[in-house]
Coordinates of N, CA and C in Angstrom, one line a residue:
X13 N 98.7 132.2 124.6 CA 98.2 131.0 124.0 C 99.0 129.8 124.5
X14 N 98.4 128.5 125.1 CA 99.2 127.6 125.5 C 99.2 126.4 124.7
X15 N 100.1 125.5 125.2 CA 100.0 124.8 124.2 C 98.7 123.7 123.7
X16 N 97.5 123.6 124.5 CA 96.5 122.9 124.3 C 95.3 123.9 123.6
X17 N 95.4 125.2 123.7 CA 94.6 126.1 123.2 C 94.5 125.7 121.5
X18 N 93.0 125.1 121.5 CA 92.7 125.2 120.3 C 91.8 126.3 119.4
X19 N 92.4 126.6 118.3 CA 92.0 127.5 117.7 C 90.8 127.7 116.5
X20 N 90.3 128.3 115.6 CA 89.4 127.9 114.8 C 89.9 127.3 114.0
X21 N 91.4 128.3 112.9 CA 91.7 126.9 111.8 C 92.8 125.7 112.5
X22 N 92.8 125.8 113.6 CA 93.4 124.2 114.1 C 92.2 122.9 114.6
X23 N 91.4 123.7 114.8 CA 89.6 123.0 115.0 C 89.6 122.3 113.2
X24 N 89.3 123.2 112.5 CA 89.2 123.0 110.9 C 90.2 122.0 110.6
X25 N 91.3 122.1 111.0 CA 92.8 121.6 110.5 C 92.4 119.8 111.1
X26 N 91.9 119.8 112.1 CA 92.1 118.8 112.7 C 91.1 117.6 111.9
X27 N 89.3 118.9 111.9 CA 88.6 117.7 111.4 C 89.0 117.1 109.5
X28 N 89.6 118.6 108.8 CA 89.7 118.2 107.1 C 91.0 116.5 107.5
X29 N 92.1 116.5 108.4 CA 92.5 115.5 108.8 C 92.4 113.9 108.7
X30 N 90.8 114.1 110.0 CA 90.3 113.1 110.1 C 89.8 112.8 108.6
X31 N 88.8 113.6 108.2 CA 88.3 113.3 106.9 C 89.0 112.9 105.7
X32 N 90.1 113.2 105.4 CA 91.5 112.4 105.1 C 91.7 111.1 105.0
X33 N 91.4 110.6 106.1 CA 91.6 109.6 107.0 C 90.5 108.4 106.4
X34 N 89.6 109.0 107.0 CA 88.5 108.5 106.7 C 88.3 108.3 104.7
X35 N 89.3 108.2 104.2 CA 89.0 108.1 102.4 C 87.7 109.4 102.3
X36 N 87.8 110.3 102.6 CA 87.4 111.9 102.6 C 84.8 111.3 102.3
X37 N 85.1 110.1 103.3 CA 83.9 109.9 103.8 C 83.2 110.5 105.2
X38 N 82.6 109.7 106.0 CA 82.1 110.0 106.9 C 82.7 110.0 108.1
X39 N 83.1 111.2 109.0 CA 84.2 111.3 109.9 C 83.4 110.9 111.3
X40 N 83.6 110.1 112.1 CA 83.3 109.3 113.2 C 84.1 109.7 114.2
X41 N 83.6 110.8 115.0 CA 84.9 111.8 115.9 C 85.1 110.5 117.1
X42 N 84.3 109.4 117.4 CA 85.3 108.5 118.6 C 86.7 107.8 117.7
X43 N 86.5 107.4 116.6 CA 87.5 106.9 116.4 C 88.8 108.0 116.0
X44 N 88.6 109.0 116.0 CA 90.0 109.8 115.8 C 89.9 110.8 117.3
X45 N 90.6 110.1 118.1 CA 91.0 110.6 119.3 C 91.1 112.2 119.4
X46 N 92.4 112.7 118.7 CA 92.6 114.2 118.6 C 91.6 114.8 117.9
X47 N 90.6 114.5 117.2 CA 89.2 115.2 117.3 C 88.8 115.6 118.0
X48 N 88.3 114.5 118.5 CA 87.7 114.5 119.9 C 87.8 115.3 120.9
X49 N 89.0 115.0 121.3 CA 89.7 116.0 122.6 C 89.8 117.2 122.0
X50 N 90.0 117.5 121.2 CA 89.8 118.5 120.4 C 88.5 119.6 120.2
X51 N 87.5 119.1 119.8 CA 86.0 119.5 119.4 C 85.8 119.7 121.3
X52 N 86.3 118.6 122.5 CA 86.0 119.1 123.6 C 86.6 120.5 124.0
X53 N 87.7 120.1 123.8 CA 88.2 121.9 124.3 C 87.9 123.1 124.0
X54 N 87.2 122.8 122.5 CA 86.9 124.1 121.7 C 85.8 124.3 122.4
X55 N 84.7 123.5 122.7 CA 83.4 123.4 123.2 C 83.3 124.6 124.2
X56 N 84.4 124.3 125.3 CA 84.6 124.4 126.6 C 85.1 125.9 127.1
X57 N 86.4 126.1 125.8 CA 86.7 127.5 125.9 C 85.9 128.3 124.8
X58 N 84.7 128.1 124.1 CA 84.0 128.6 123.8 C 82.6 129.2 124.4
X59 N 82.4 128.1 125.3 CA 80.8 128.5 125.8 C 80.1 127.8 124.7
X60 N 80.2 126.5 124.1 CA 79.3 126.3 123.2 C 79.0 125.0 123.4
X61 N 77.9 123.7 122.8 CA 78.4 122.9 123.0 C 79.1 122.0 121.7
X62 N 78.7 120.4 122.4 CA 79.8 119.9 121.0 C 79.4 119.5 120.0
X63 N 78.2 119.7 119.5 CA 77.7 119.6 118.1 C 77.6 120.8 117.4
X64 N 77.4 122.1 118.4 CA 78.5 123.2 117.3 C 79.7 123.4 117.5
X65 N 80.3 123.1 118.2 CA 81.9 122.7 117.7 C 82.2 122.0 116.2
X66 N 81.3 120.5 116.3 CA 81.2 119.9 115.3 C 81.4 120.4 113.7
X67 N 80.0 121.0 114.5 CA 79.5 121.4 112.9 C 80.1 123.0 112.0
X68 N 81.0 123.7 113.3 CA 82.1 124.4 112.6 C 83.0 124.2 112.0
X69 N 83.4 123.0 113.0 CA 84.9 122.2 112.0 C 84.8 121.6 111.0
X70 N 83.1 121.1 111.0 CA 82.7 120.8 109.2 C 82.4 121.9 107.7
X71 N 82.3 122.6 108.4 CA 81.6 123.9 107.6 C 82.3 125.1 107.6
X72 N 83.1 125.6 109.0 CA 83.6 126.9 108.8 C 82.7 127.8 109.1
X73 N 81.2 127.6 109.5 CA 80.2 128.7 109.7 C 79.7 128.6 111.3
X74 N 80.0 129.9 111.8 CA 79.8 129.7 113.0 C 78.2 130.0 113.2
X75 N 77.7 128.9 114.3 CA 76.8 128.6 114.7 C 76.1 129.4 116.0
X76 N 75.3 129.8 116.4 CA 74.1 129.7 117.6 C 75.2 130.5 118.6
X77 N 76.4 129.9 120.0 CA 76.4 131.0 120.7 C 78.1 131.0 120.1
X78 N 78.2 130.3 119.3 CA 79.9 130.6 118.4 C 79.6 132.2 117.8
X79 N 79.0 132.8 117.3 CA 78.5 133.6 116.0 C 78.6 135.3 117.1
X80 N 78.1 134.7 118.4 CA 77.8 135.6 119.0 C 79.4 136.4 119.3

């Protein structure tokens, strides 16, 4: 595991963060950078893309080719 390897609850960790952030409203992944780059990595060393990345880090349920 290196040190950019993101994982599911550091995916999770990152977006409950933003939403923090955000006065625990609507999270806008350009404006919090380490989301971002984040949700991309996961995307990437998953095989998935980035709106299920997304919508893991919002929900914790994996999706379509996450699940697989």
């Amino acid at each position: 595991m290196g040190l950019f390897d993101i994982t599911d609850e550091k995916l999770c960790a990152f977006y409950h963060r933003a939403w923090l952030e955000a006065d625990r409203g609507k999270v806008d992944t350009r404006k919090y950078p380490y989301l971002d780059k984040a949700l991309l990595i996961y995307a990437k060393e998953h095989h998935c893309s980035y709106d299920e990345a997304l919508i893991f880090a919002k929900t914790g349920k994996k999706l379509g080719r996450l699940s697989e």
